[in-house]
mmCIF file of C-alpha atoms in Angstrom:
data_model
loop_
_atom_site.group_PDB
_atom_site.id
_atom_site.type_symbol
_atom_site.label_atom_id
_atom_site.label_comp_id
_atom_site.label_asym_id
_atom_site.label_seq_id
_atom_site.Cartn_x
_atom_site.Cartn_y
_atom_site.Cartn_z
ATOM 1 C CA UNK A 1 -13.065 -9.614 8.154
ATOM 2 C CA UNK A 2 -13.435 -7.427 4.700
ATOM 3 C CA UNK A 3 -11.249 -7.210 1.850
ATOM 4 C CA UNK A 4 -9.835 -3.786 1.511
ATOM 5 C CA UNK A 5 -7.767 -2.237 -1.476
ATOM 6 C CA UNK A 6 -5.273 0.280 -0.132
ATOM 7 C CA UNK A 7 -3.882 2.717 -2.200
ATOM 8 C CA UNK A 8 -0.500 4.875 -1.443
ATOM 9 C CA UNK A 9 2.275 6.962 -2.496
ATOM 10 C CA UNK A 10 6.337 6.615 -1.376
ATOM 11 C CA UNK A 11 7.469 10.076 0.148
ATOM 12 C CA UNK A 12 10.162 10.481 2.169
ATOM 13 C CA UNK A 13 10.987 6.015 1.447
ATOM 14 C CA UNK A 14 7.575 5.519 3.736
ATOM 15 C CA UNK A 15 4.615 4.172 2.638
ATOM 16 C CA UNK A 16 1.848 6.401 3.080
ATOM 17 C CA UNK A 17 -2.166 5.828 2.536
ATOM 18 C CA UNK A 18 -4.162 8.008 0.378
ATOM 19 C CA UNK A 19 -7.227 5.871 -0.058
ATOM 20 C CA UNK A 20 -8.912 2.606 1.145
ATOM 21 C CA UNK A 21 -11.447 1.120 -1.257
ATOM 22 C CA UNK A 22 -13.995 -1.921 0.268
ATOM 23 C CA UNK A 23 -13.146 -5.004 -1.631
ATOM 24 C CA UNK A 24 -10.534 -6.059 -3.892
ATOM 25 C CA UNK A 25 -9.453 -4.305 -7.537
ATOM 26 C CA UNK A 26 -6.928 -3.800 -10.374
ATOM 27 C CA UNK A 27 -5.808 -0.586 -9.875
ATOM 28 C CA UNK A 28 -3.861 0.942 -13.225
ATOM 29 C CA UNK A 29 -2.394 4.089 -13.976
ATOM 30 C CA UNK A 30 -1.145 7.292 -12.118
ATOM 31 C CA UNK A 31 1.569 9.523 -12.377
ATOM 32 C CA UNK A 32 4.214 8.438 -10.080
ATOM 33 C CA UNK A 33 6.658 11.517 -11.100
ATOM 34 C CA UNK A 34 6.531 13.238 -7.850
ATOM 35 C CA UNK A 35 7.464 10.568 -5.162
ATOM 36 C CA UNK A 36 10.782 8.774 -5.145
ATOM 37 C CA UNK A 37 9.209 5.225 -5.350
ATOM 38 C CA UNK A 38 5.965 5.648 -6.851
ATOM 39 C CA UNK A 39 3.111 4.320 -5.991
ATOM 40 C CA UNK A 40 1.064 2.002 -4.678
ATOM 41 C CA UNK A 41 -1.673 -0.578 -4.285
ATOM 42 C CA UNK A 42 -2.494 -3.537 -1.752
ATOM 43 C CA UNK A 43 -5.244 -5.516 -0.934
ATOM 44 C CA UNK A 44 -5.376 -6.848 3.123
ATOM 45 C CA UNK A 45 -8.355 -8.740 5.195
ATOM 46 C CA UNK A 46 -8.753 -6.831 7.636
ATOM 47 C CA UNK A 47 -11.462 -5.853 10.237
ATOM 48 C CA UNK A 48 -11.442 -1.784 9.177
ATOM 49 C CA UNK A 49 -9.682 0.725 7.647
ATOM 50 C CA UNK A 50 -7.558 1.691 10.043
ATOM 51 C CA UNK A 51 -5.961 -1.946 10.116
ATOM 52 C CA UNK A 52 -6.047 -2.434 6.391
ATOM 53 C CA UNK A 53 -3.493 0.936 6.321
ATOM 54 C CA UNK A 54 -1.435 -0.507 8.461
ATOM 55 C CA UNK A 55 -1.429 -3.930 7.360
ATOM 56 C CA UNK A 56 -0.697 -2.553 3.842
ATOM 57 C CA UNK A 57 2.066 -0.519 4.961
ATOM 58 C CA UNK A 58 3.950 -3.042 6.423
ATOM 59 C CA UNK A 59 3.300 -5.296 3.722
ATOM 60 C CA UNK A 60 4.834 -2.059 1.488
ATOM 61 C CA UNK A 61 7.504 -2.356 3.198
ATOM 62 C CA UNK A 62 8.372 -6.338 3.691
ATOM 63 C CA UNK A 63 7.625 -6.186 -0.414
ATOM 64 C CA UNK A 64 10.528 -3.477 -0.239
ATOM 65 C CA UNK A 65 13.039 -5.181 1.803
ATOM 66 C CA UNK A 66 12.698 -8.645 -0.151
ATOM 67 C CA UNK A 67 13.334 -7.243 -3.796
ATOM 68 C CA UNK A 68 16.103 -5.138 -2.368
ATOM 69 C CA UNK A 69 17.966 -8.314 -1.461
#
C-alpha cells in the first residue's frame, strides 16, 4: 500500500478529484470562490490512484455528514 494525497474541489455538493500526489503533504492555499464548498485535501493508503480517489471521496463525504450533525 502507498500513501497518496488527494486533492479536490466541491461542485455540484460532490467531491470531485483534481489531483493525486504520491505520499503525504500539507497542502495550503487556493481560491475556493468558485465551488459551493471549497476545497479539498485527503491523504488515503491505498494500492493506486484510482482507489485513493475513491477512498478520499467517500471519506469527503463521511467528513461532511458528521460536522453536519
Amino acid at each position: 500500500m502507498t500513501l497518496y494525497t488527494v486533492l479536490g474541489v466541491w461542485p455540484d455538493e460532490q467531491p470531485v478529484s483534481v489531483g493525486v500526489i504520491v505520499g503525504e503533504h500539507e497542502v495550503h492555499g487556493g481560491d475556493d470562490s468558485a465551488f459551493d464548498v471549497g476545497l479539498w485535501a485527503i491523504s488515503v493508503e491505498s494500492t493506486g490512484v484510482d482507489e485513493a480517489q475513491d477512498l478520499a471521496a467517500e471519506d469527503c463525504l463521511t467528513q461532511r455528514r458528521d460536522d453536519e450533525e
